[in-house]
Short mmCIF file of C-alpha atoms in Angstrom, two decimals:
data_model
loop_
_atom_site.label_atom_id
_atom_site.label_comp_id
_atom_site.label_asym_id
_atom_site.label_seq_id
_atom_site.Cartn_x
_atom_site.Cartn_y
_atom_site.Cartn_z
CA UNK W 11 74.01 73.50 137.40
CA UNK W 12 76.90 73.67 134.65
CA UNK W 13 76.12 75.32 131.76
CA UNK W 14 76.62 74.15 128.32
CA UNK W 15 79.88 74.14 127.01
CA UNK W 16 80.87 76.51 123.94
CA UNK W 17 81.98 74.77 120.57
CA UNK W 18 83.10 75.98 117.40
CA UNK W 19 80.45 74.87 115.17
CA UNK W 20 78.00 76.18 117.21
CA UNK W 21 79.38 79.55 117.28
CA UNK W 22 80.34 79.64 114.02
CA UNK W 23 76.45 78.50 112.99
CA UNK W 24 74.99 81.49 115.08
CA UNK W 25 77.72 83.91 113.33
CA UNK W 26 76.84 82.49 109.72
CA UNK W 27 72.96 83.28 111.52
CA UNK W 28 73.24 86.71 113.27
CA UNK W 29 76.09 88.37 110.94
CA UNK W 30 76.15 89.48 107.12
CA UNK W 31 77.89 87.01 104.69
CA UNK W 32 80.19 90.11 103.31
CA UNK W 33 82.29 89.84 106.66
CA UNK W 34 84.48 87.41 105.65
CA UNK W 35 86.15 85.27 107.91
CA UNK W 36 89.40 82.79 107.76
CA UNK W 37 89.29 80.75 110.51
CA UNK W 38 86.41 78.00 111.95
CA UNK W 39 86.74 78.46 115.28
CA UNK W 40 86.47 81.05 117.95
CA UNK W 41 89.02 82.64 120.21
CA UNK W 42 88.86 82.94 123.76
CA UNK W 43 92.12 84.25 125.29
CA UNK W 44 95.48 85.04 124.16
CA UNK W 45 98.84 86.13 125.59
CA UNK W 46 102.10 87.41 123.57
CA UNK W 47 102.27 85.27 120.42
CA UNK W 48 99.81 82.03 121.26
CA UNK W 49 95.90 82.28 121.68
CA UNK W 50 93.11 79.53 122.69
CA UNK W 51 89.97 78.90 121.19
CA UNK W 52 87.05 78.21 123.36
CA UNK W 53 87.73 73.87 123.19
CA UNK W 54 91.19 75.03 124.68
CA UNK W 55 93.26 74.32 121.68
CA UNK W 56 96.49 76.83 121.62
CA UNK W 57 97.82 78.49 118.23
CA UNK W 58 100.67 80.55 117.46
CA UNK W 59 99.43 83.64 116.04
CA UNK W 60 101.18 84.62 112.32
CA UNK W 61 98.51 86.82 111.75
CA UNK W 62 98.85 89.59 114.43
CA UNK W 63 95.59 90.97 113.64
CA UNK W 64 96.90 91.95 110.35
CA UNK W 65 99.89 93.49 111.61
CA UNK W 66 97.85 95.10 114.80
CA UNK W 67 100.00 93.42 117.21
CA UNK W 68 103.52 94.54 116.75
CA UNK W 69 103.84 94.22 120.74
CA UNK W 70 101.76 91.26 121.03
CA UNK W 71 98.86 90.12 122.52
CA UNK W 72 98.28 91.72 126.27
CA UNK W 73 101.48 92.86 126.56
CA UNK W 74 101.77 93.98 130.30
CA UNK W 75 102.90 97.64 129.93
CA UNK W 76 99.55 98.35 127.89
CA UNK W 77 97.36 96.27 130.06
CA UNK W 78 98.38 98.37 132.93
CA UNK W 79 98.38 102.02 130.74
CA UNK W 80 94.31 101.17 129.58
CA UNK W 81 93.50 100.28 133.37
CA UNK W 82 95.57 103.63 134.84
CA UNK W 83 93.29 105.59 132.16
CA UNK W 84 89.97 103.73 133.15
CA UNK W 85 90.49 105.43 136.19
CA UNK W 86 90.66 108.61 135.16
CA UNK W 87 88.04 109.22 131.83
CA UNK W 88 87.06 106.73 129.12
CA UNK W 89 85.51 109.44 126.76
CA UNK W 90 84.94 113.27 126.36
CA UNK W 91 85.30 114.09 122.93
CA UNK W 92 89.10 115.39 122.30
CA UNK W 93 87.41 118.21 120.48
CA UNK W 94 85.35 119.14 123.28
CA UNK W 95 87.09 118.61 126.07
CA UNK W 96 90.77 117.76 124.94
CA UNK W 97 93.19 116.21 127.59
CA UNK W 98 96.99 116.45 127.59
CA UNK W 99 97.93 112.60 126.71
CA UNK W 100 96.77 113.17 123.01
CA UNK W 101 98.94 115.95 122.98
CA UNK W 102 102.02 114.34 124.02
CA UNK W 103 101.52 111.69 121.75
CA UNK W 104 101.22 113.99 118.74
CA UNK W 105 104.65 115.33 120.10
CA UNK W 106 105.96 112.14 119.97
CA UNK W 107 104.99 111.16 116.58
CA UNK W 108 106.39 114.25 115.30
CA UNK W 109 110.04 113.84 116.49
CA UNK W 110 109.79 110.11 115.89
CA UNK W 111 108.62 110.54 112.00
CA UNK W 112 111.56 110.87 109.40
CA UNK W 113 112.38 114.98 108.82
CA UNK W 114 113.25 117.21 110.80
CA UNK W 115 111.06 119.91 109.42
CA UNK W 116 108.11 121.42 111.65
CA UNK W 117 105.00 118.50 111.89
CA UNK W 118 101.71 118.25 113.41
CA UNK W 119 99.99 115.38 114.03
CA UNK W 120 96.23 114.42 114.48
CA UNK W 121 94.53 111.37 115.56
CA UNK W 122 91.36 109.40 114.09
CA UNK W 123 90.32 105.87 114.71
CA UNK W 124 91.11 103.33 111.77
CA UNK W 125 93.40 103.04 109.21
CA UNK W 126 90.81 103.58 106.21
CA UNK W 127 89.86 107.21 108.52
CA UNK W 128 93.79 108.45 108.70
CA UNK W 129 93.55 107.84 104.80
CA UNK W 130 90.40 109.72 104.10
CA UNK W 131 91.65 112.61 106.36
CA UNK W 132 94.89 112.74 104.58
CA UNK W 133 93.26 113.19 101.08
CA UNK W 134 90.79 116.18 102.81
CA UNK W 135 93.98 117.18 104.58
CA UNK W 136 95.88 116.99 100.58
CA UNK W 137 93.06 118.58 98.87
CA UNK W 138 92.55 121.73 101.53
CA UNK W 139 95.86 122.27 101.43
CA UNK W 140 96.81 122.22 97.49
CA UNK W 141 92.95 123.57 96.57
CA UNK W 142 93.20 120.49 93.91
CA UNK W 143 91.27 117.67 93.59
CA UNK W 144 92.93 114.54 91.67
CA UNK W 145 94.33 111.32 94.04
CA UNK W 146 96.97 108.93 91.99
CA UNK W 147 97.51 105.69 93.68
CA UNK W 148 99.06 102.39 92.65
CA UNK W 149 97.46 99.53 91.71
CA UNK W 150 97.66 96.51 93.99
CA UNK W 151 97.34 99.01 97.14
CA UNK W 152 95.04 98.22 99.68
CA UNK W 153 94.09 102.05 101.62
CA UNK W 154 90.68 100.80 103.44
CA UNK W 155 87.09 99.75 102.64
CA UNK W 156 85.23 103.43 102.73
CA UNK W 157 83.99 104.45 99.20
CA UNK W 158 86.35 107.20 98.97
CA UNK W 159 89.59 104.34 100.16
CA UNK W 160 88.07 101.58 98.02
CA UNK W 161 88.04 103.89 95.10
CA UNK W 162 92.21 104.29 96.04
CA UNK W 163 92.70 100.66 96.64
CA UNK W 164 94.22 98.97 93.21
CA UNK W 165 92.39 95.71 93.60
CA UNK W 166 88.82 95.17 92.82
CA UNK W 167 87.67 91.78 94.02
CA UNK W 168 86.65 91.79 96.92
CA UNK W 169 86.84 95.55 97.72
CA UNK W 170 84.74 97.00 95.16
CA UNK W 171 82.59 94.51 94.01
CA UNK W 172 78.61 96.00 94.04
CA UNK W 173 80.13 99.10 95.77
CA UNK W 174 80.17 101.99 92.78
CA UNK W 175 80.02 103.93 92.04
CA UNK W 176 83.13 105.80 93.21
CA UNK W 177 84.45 108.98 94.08
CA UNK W 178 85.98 110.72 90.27
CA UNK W 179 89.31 112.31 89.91
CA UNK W 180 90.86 109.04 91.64
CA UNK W 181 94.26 107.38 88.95
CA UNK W 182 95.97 104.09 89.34
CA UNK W 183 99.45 103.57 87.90
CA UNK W 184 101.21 100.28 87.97
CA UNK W 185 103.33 99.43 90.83
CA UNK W 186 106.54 98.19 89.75
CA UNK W 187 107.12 94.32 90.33
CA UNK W 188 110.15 92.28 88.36
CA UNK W 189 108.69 89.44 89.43
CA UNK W 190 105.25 90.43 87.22
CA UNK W 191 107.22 92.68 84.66
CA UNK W 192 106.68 95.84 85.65
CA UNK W 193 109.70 97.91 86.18
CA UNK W 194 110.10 101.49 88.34
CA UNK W 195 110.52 103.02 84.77
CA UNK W 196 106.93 101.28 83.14
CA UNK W 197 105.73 102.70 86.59
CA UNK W 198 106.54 106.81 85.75
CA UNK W 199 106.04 106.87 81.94
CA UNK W 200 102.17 105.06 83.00
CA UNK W 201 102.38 108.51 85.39
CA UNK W 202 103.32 110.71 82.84
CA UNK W 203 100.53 108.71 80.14
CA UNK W 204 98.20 109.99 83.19
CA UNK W 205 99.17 113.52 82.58
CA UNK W 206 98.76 113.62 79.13
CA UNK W 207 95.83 111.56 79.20
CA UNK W 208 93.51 111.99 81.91
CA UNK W 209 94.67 115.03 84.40
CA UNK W 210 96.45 117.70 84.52
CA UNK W 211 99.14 117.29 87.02
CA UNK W 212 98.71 120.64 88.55
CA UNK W 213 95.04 119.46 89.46
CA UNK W 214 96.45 116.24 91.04
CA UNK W 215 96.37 116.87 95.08
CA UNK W 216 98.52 113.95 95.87
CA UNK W 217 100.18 110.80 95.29
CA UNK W 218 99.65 107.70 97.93
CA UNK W 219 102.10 105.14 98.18
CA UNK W 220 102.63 102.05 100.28
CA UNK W 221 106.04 101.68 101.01
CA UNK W 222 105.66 98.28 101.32
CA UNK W 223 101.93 97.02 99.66
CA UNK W 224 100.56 95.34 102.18
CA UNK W 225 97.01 93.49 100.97
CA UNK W 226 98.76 93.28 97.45
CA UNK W 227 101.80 91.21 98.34
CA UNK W 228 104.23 92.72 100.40
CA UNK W 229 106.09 94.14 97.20
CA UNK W 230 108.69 96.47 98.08
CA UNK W 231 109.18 100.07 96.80
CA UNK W 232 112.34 100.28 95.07
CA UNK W 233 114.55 103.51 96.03
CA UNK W 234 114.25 104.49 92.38
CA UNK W 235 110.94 104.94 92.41
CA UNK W 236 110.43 106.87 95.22
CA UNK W 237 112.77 109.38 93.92
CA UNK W 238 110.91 109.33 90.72
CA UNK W 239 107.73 110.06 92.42
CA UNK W 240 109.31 112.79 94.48
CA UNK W 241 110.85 114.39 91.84
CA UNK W 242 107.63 114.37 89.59
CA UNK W 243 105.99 115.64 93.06
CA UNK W 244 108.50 118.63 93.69
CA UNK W 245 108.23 119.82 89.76
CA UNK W 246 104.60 119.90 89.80
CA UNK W 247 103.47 120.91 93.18
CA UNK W 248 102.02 117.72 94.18
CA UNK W 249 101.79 116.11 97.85
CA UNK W 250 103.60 113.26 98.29
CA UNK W 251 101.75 110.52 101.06
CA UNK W 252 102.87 107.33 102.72
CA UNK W 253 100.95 105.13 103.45
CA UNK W 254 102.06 103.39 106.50
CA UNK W 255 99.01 101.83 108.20
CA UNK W 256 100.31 98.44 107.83
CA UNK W 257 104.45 99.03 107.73
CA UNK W 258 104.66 101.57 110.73
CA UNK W 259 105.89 100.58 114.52
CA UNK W 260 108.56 98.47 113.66
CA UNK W 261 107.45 96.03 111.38
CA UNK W 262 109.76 97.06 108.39
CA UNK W 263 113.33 97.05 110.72
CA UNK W 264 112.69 100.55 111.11
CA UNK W 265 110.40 102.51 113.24
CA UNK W 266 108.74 103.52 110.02
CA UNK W 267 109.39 102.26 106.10
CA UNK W 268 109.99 105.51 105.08
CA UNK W 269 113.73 105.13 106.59
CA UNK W 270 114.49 103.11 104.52
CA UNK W 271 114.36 105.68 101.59
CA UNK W 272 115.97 108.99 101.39
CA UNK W 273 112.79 110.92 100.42
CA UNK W 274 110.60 112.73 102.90
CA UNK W 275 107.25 112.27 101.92
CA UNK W 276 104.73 115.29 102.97
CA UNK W 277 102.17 113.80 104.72
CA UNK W 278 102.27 109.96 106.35
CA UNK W 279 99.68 107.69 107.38
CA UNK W 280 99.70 105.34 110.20
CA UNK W 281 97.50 102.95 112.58
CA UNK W 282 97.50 99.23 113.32
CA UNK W 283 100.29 98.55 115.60
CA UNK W 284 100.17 102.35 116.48
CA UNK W 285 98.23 101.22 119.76
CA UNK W 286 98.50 97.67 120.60
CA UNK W 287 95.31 96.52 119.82
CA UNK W 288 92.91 99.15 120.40
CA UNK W 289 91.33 101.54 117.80
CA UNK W 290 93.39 104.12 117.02
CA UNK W 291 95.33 105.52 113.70
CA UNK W 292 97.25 109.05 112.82
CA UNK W 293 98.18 111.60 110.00
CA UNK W 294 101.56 113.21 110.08
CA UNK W 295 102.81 115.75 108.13
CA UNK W 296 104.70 119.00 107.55
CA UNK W 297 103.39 121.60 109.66
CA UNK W 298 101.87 123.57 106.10
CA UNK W 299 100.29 121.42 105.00
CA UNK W 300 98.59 119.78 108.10
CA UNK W 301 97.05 123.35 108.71
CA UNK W 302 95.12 123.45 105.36
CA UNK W 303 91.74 122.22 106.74
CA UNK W 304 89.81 125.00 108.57
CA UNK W 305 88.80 124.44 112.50
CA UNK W 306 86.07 122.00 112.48
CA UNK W 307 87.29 120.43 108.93
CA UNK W 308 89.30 117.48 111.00
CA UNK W 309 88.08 115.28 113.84
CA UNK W 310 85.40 112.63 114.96
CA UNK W 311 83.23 111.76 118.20
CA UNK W 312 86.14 109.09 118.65
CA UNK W 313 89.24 110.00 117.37
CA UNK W 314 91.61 109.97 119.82
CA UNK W 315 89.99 108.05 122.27
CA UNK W 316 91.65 108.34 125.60
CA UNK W 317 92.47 104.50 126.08
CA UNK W 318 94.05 104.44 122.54
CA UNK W 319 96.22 107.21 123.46
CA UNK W 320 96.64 105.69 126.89
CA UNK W 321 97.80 102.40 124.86
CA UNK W 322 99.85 104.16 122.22
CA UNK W 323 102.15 105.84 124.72
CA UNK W 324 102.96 101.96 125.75
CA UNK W 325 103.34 101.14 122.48
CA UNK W 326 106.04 103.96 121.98
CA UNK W 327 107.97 103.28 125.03
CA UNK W 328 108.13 99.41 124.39
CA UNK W 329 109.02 99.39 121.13
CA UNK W 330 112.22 101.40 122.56
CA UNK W 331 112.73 99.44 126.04
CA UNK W 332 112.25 95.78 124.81
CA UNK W 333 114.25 97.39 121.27
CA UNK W 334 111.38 95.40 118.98
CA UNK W 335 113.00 96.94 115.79
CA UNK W 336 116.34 95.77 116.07
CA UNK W 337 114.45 92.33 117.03
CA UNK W 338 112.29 92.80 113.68
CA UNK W 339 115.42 92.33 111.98
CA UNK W 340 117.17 89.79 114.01
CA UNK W 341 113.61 87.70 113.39
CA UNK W 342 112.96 88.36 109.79
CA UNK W 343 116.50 87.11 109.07
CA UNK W 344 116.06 84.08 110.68
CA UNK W 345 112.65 83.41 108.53
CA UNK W 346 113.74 84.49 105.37
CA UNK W 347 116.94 81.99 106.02
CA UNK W 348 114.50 78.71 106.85
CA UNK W 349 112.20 79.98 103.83
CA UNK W 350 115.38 80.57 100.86
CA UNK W 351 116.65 76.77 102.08
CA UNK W 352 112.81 75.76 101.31
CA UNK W 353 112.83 77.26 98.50
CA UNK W 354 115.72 75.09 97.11
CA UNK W 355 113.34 72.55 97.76
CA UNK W 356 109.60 73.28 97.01
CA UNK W 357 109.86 74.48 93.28
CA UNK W 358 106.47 76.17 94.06
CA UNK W 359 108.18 78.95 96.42
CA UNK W 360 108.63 81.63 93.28
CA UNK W 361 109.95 84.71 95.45
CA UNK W 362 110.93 85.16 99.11
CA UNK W 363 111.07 89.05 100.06
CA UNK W 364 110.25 91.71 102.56
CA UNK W 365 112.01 93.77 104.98
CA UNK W 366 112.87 93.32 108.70
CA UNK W 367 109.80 91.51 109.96
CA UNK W 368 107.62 92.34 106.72
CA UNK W 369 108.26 89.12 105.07
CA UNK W 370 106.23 87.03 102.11
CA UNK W 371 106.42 83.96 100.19
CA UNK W 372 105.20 84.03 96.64
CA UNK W 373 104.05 80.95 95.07
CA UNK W 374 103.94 79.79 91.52
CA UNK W 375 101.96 76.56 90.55
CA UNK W 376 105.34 74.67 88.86
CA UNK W 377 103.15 72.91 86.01
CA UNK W 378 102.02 76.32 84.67
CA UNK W 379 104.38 78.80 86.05
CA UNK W 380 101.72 80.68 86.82
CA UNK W 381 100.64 82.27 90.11
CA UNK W 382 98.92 79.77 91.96
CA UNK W 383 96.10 80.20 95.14
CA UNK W 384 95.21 76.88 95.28
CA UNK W 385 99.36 76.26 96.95
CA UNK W 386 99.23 78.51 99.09
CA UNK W 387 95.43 77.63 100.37
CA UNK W 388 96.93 74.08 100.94
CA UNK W 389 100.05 75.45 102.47
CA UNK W 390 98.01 77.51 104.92
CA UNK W 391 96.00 75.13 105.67
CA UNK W 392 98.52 72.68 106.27
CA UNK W 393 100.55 74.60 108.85
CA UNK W 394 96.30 76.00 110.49
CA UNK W 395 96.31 71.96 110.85
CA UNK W 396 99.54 72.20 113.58
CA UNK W 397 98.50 75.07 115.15
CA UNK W 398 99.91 78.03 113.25
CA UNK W 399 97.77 81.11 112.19
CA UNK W 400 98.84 82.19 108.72
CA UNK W 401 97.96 85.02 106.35
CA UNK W 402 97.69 85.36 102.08
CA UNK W 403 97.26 88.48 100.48
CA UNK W 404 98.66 89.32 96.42
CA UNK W 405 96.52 90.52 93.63
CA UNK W 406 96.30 86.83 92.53
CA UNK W 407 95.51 85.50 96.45
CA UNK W 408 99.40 83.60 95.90
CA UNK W 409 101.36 85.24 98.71
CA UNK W 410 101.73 84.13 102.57
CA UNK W 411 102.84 86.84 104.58
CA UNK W 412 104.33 86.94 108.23
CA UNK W 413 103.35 89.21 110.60
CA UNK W 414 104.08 87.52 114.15
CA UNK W 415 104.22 89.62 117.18
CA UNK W 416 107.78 91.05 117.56
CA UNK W 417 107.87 90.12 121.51
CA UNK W 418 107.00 86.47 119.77
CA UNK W 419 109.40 84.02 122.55
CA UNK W 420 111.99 82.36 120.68
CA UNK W 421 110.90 78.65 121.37
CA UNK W 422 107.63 79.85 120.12
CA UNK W 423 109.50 81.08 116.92
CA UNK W 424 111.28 78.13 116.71
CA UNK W 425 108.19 75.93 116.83
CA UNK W 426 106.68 78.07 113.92
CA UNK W 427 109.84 77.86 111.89
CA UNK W 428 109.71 74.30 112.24
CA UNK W 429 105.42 74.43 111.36
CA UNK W 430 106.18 75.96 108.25
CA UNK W 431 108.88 73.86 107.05
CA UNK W 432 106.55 70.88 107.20
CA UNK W 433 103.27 73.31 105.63
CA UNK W 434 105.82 73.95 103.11
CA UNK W 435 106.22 70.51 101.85
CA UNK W 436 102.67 70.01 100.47
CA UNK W 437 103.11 73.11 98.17
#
């Protein structure tokens, strides 16, 4: 006796059913298996995923080499509780994210399980170690969706709506965007307003940066301001954090964004692609600084689970075998080329940017000149129609970003490419 096959509408009417309306959700139908770069839903139609989990799955979907390093460890332990009974893999990996992290000064590393956790930790970590209490961020940043990293991330709908209130002693400044008329020097006289206005900057524990904003529009840090920020950080005894949950592992044409600046930030921040897929994120930072929480101040039941670390150590060693961030580059290139000729084209494309494989289109509606979410819906929902899984983000909802796996096969890119060419012409 078969059994009823599963659709999409009636999945997606038990989800709307059994699950809260305030976990959103972009697509209307279901996935059932995936490999690399394509998945199926459960009617069998394929997709090329643009999406990546939101940048999860630098090394794709099932890659192999992880496959086999989560079965190896299911044979040994699934769980103890590092801090109870710690095991030698999680140790190893710290190792390795210490060499592999820009400085050469002494680093320690601990691990937690998402993105928004690394975050929190690194402001207890900050505030431990400086005895101060003040957090400046930048508006536009996206750190997580915990009342302490909602309170840091710079845009309110949906992240705070309903949710205050929030954790004091927490500053925005303005991120600098030409494109929105904000420059790198609006961005430090808004930090120095702060100090004259609101804190004192020796009571300010940190400053947390994106090197890249991710949820805000893939806006790129210019050089300047970095060295603005650590200058301001150096003369007034502030800690200096990257946040690289969603730019780490490759994405950026470097193992990490902050190579592409020459300022060493004090603490960084990383999860996502850290571990192909499964839950698992990290704080870095100088050696100091990382030992300002007493024994017992850092941890969790799961952080550092031992198929995450199991994972992560695949991660590592393909992202150097299969060399993903030279390929990061060699793709991004090739994007950014098909998406400047559109551009000439579609008067709605207002900005192309990104670096390596951390690549956005910014759209404009041409009547108004005015940032415009209603193009890029129809874009996005023009290339969803031909099988291609695409992502917005931007303060105003007008960006589509690209965050294919980095193992993505070329014909697969090339059939993208070609997707988005045609999505492009109903902007």
């Amino acid at each position: 006796m078969s059994s009823t096959p599963l659709t999409n509408q009636d999945l997606h009417n038990r989800r709307l059913a059994a699950t809260p309306r305030g976990i959103g959700v972009m697509a209307n139908f279901f996935i059932e298996r995936a490999l690399n770069s394509e998945v199926w839903d459960v009617e069998g139609k394929r997709y090329i995923d643009f999406a990546g989990g939101i940048a999860v799955l630098n090394t794709g979907h099932r890659h192999p080499k992880i496959v086999a390093a989560i079965e190896a460890q299911l044979q040994q332990f699934t769980h103890t509780c590092y801090q109870v009974l710690p095991y030698e893999s999680y140790v190893t990996l710290a190792e390795r994210i210490n060499k592999l992290t820009p400085g050469t000064h002494a680093k320690k590393t601990c691990f937690f399980s998402s993105g928004a956790e690394a975050l929190e930790n690194a402001i207890k970590i900050a505030r431990a170690s400086t005895g101060r209490p003040g957090i400046v961020a930048f508006a536009g940043a996206f750190h997580g969706r915990t009342i302490m990293t909602s309170a840091m991330t710079g845009k309110v709908s949906p992240y705070k709506i309903g949710f205050g209130p929030f954790p004091a002693e927490i500053y925005h400044i303005p991120f600098p965007i030409d494109l929105h008329g904000v420059s790198v020097e609006d961005s430090i006289n808004a930090l120095h307003l702060l100090f004259k206005a609101d804190i004192d900057p020796k009571r300010i524990a940190a400053i947390v940066i994106e090197p890249v904003q991710g949820e805000g529009g893939f806006y790129v840090a210019p050089p300047a301001l970095m060295q603005a920020l650590r200058r301001e950080c150096d003369e007034h005894g502030i800690l200096l954090i990257y946040d690289e949950v969603q730019t780490g592992f490759g994405r950026t044409g470097k193992l990490f964004a902050a190579e592409h600046y020459d300022v060493i930030p004090d603490i960084i921040t990383m999860a996502k692609s850290l571990a192909g897929g499964t839950t698992l994120s990290a704080v870095c930072g100088k050696a100091e600084v990382m030992d300002g929480p007493a024994p017992g101040g850092l941890g969790g039941t799961y952080a550092g689970n031992p198929l995450a670390i199991a994972a992560s150590h695949a991660v590592l060693d393909i992202i150097e075998e299969e060399k993903l961030v030279e390929r990061a580059n060699i793709l991004g290139a090739k994007l950014t080329a098909r998406l400047k000729a559109a551009q000439a084209k579609v008067p709605a494309i207002k900005d192309v940017r990104g670096l390596g494989s951390m690549i956005a289109a910014e759209f404009f509606d041409p009547a108004t000149n005015e940032p415009s979410m209603d193009v890029v819906k129809r874009v996005q929902q023009a290339a969803l129609a031909e099988g291609l899984i695409l992502l917005t983000c931007g303060v105003y909802g007008n960006v589509i970003r690209f965050l294919y796996p980095l193992t993505i096969q070329d014909e697969v890119f090339d059939e993208a490419l070609d997707i988005i060419d045609r999505a492009l012409a109903t902007a």
